[in-house]
Short mmCIF file of C-alpha atoms in Angstrom, two decimals:
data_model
loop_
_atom_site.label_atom_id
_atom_site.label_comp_id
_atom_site.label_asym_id
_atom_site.label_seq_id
_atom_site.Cartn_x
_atom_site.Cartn_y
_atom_site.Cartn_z
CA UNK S 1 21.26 68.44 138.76
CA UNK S 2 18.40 69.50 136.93
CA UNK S 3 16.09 71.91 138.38
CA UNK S 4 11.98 71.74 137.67
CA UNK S 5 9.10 74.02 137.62
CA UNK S 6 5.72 73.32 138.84
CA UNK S 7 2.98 72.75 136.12
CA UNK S 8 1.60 76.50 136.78
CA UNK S 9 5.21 77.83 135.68
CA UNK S 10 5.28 76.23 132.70
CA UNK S 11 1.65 77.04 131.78
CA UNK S 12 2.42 80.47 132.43
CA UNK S 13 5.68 80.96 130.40
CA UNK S 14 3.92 78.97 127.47
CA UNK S 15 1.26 81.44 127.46
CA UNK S 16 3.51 84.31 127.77
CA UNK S 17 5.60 83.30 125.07
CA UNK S 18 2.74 82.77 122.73
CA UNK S 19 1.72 86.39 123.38
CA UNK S 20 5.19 87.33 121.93
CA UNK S 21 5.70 88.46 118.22
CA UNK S 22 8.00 86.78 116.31
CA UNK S 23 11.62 87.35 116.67
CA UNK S 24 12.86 90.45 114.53
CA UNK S 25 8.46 91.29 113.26
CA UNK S 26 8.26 94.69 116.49
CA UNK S 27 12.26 95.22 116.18
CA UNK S 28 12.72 95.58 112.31
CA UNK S 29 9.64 97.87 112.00
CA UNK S 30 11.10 100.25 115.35
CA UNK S 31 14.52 100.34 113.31
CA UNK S 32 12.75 101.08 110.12
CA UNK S 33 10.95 103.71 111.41
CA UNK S 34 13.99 104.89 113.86
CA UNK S 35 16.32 104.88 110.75
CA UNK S 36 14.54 107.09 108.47
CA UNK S 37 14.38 109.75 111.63
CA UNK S 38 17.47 108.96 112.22
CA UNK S 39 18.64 109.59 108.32
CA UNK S 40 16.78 112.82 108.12
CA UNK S 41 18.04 114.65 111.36
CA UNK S 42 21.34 113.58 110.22
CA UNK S 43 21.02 115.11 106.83
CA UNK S 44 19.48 118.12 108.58
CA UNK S 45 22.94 118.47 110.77
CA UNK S 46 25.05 117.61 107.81
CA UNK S 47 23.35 120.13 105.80
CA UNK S 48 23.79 123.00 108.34
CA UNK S 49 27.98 122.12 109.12
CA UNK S 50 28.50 121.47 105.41
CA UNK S 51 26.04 123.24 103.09
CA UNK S 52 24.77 126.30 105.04
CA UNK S 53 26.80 129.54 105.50
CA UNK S 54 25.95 132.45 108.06
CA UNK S 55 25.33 134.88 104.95
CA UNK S 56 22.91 132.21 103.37
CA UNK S 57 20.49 133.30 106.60
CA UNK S 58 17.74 133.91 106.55
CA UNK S 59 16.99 131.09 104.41
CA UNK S 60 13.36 129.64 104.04
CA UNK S 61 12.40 126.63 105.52
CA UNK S 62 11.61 124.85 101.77
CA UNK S 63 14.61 125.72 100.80
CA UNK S 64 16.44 124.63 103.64
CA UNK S 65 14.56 121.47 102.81
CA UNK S 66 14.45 121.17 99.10
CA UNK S 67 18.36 122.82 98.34
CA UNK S 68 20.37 121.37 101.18
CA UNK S 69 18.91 118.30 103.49
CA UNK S 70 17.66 116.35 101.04
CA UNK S 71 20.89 116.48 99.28
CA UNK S 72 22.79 115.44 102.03
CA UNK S 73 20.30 112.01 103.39
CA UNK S 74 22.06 108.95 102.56
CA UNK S 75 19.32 107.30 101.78
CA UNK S 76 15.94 109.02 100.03
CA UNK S 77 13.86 109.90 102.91
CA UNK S 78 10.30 111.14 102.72
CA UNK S 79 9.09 113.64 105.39
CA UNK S 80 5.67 112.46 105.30
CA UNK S 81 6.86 108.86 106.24
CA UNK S 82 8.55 109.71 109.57
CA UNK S 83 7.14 110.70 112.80
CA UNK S 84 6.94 114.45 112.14
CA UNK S 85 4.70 114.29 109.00
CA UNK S 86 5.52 118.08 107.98
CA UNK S 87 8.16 119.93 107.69
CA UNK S 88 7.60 122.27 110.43
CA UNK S 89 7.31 119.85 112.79
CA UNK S 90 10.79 119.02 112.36
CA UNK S 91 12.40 122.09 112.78
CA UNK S 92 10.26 123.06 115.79
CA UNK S 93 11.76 120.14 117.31
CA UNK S 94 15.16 121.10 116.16
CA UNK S 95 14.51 125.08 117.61
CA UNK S 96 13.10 123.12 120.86
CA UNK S 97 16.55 121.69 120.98
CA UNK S 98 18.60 125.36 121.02
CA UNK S 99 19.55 124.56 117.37
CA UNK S 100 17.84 126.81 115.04
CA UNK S 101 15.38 129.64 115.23
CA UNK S 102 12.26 129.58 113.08
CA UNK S 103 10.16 132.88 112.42
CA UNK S 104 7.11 133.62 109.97
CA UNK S 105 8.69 136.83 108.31
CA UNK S 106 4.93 137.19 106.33
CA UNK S 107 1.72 135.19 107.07
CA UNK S 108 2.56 131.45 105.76
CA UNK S 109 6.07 132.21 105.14
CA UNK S 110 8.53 130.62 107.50
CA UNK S 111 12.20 131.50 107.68
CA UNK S 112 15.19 130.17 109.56
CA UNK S 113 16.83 133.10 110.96
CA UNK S 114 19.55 132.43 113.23
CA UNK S 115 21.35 128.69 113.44
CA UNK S 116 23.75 127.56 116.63
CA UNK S 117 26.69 125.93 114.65
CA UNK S 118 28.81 125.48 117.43
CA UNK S 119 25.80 123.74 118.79
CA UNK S 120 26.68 119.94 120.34
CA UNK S 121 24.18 117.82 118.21
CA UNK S 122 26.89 118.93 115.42
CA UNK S 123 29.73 117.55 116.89
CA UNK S 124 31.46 114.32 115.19
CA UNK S 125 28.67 114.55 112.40
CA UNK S 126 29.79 112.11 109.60
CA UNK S 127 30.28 113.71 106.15
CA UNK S 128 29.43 110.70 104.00
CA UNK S 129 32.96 110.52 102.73
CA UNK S 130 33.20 107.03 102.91
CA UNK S 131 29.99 106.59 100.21
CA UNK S 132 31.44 109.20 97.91
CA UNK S 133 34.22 107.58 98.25
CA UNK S 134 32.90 103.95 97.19
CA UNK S 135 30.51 105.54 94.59
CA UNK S 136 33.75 107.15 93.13
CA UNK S 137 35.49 104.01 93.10
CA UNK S 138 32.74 102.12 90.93
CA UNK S 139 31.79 105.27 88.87
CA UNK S 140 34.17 105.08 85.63
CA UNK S 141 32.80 108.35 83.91
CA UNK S 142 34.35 111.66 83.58
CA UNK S 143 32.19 114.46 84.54
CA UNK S 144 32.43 118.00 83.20
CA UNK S 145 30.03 120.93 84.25
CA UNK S 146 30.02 124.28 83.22
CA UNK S 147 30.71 126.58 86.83
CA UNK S 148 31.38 130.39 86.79
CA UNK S 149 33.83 132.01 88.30
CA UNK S 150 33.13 134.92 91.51
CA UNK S 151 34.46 137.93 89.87
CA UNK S 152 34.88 141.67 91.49
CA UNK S 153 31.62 142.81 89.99
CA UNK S 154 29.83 139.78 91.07
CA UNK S 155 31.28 139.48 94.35
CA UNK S 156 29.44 143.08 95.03
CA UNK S 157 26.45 140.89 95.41
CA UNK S 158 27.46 137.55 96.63
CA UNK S 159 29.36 138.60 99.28
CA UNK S 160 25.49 138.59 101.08
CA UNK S 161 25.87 134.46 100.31
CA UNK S 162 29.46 134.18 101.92
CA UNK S 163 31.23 134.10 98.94
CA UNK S 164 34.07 136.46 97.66
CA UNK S 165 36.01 137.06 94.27
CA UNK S 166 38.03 133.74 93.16
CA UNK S 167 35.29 131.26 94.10
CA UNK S 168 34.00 128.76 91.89
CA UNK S 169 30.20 128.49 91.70
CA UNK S 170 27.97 126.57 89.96
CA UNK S 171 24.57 127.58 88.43
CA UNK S 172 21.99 125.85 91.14
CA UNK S 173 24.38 127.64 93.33
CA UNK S 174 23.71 131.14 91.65
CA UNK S 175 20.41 130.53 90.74
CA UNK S 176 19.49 129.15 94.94
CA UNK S 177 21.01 132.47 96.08
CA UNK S 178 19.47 135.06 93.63
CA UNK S 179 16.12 132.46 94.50
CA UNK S 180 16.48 133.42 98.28
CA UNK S 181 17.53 137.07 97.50
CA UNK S 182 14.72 138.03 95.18
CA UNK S 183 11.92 136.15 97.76
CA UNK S 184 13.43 137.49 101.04
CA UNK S 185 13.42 141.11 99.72
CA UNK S 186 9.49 140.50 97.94
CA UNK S 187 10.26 141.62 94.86
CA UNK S 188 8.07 139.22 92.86
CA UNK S 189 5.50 141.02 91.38
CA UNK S 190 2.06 140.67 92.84
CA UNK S 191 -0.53 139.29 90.65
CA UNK S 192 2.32 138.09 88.10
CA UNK S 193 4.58 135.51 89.99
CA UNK S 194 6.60 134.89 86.39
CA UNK S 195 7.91 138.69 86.89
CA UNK S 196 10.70 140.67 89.50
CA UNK S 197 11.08 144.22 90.37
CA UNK S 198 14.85 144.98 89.91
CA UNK S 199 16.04 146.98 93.04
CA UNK S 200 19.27 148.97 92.76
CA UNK S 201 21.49 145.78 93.46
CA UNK S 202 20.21 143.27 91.19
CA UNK S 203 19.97 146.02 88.39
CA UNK S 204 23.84 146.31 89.06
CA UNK S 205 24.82 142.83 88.84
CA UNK S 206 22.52 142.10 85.84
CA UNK S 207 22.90 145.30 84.03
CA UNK S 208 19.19 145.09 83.19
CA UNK S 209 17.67 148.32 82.28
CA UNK S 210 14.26 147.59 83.03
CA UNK S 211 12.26 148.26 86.18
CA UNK S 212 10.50 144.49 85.69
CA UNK S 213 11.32 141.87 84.25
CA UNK S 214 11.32 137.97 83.75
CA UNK S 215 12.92 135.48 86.25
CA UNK S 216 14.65 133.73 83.86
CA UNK S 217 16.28 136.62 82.41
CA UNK S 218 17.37 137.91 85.69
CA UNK S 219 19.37 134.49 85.97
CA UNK S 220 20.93 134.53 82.78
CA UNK S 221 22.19 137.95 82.99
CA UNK S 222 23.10 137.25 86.13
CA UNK S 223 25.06 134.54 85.11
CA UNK S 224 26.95 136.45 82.33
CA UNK S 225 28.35 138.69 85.24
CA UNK S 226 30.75 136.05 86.13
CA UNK S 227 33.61 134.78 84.53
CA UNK S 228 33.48 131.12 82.54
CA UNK S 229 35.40 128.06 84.02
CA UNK S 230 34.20 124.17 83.82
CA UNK S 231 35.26 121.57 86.37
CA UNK S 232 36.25 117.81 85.14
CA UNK S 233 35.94 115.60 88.18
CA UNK S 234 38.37 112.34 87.48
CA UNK S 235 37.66 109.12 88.80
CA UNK S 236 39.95 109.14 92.11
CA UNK S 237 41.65 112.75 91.20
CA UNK S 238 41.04 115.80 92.52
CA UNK S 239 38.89 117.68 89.98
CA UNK S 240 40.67 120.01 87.35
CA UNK S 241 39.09 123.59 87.26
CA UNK S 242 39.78 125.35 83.93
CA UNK S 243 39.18 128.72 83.41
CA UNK S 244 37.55 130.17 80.21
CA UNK S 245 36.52 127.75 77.19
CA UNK S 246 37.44 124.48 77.09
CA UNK S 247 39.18 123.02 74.02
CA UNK S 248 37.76 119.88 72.96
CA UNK S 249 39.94 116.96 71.95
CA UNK S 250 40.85 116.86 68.74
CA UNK S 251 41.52 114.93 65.86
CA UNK S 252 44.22 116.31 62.59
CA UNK S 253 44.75 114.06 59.70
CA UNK S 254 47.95 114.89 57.85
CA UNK S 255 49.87 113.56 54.68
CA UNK S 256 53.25 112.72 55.26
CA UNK S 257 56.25 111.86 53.03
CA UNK S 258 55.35 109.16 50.38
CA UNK S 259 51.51 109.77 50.93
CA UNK S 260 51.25 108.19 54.21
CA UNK S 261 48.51 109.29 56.33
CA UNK S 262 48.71 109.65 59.68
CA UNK S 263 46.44 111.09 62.30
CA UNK S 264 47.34 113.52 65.76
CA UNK S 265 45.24 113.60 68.35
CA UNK S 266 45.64 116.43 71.13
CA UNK S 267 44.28 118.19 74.19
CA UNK S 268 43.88 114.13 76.10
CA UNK S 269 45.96 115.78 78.68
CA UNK S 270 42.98 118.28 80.41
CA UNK S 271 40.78 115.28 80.74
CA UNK S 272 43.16 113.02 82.25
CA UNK S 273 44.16 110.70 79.65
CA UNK S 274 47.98 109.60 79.19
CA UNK S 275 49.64 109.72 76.48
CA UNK S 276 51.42 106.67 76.43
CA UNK S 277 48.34 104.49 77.15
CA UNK S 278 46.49 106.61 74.71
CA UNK S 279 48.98 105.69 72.34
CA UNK S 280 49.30 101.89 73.20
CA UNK S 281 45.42 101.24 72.93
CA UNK S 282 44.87 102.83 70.09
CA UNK S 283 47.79 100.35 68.69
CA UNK S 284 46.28 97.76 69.27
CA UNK S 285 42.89 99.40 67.86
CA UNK S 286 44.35 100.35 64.25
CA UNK S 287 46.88 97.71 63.98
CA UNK S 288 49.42 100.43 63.39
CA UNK S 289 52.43 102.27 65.58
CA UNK S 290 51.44 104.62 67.31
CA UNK S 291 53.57 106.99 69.78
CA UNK S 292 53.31 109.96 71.88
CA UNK S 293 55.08 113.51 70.59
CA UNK S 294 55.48 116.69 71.42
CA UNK S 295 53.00 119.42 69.96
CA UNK S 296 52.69 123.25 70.26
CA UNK S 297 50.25 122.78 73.13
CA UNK S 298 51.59 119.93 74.63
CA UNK S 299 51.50 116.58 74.19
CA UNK S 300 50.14 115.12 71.20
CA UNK S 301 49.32 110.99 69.75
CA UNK S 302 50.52 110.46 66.32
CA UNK S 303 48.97 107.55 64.63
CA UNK S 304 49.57 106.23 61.45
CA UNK S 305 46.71 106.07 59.05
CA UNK S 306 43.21 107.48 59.71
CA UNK S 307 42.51 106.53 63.18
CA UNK S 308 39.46 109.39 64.07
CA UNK S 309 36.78 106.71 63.77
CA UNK S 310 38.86 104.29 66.49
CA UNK S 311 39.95 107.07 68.37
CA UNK S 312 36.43 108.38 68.94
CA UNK S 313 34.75 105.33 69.61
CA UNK S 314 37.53 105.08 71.98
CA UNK S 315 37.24 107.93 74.27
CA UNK S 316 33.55 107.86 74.22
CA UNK S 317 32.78 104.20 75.30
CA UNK S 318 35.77 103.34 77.65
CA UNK S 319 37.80 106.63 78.66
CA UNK S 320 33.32 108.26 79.08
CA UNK S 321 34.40 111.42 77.18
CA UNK S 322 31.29 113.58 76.74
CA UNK S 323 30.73 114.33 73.26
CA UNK S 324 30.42 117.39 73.37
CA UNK S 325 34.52 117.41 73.94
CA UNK S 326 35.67 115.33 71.20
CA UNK S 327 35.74 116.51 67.39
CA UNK S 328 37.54 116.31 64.30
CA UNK S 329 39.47 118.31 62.15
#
């Protein structure tokens, strides 16, 4: 049985369907627009579980911004394209909510002074593990960046940032937290923003003698307080911290008996490399034997004949060596 409507139905359902947009046209532009609010107060709670630390407060509001949110959106979001416009906005509606507390410390300087982390809009926020993860997977390179490590003299003054002696810092990290110290206590000097007035505690960690001086030598005196360390981050490893220099690999040509020349590469092992498939690649390479042995320092790659200009071009295009770690002897 098929049912009917009366000509004055139809009319009407035709006419109310033509005022209709076209399927997906309202809905994709409200989920555009709903996503990249969406993205942003989810960076905002990502940054404050994983980035922000009681001691890091007050913090201002641009930094808060610049130095944590922004590096925790998964996708690049623009303020100015979301409902809120500005900045402040935002976080009024996030101090509206019971999560953070806003104050202006000095006329047109804004500070957030006291954040709820136990706060419910922070429960079962997602750490992006999954897209570090996946970028991990596809990204091939070795990176290795110069940290610094939280000695007893330089704990003295980090301790106000929540860290202690044995941490592992690197320098946006120092340089964010002297940043927030040296504008939270004004001591930029007024009428000359590219100068500081040292007070007792940054004269102690920098051992500057000097009543003023510039920003950028604050930071790297600051910086020589700590100890030296670099971190190599493997592809799917848990990254290697090692303390002090670090020893680059290198390359010894030697002369063995009947004139033979053979080459030993060492220090592979810090960056990850194995031995064996060191040794088996670069085979293949120089046409030659190669095999792993044991040297003073560990493990070493004998190859015979001069292998340097194989073994570099080696660990530079396919093992992603910096270059700055591989040299010759």
């Amino acid at each position: 049985v098929v049912s009917t409507q009366s000509t004055g139905d139809v009319a009407e359902v035709t006419e109310n369907f033509g005022e209709m947009s076209k399927p997906g046209e309202e809905e994709d532009e409200e989920e555009e627009v709903f996503n990249k609010e969406q993205t942003l107060l989810e960076a905002c709670y990502r940054a404050i579980k994983t980035s922000i630390k009681k001691a890091d407060l007050p913090i201002l509001t641009s930094a808060f911004y610049s130095q944590h949110v922004k590096g925790c959106c998964e996708h690049p979001v623009e303020i100015k394209h979301t409902k809120w416009k500005k900045l402040g906005t935002l976080l009024k509606e996030l101090q509206d909510a019971g999560l953070l507390t806003v104050k202006e410390q000095k006329k047109g300087v804004q500070s957030i002074t006291h954040i709820d982390f136990t706060h419910v809009l922070l429960r079962g926020v997602e750490m992006l593990e999954k897209e570090e993860e996946e970028e991990d997977e596809e990204e091939e390179d070795i990176a290795v960046v110069q940290a610094f490590t939280c000695n007893a003299h330089a704990a003295k003054f980090f301790s106000k940032f929540g860290y202690k002696k044995g941490d592992i810092l690197t320098r946006k990290e120092i340089r964010a937290s002297l940043t927030n110290y040296i504008r939270q206590q004004n001591l930029v000097v007024e009428g000359d923003k590219s100068r500081i007035t040292l007070d007792p505690h940054l004269a102690d960690l920098s051992k500057i003698k000097d009543v003023r001086c510039k920003w950028n030598d604050v930071m790297q005196r600051s910086e020589q307080a700590f100890g030296q360390c670099y971190v190599i981050s493997l592809p799917g490893r848990i990254p290697i911290t090692v303390k002090g220099k670090l020893p680059p690999i290198q390359y010894k040509v030697e002369k063995r008996t009947g004139n033979k020349v053979v080459t030993l590469i060492s220090n592979f092992s810090i960056f990850g490399i194995e031995g064996k498939e060191l040794a088996q690649r670069l085979q293949l390479l120089q046409s030659s034997s190669a095999c792993v042995v044991q040297g003073v320092k560990g493990e070493e790659v004998l190859v015979q004949g001069d292998a340097r200009k194989h073994a570099t071009k080696l660990l530079l295009t396919e093992y992603k060596i910096p270059k700055t770690f591989v040299s010759s002897q």
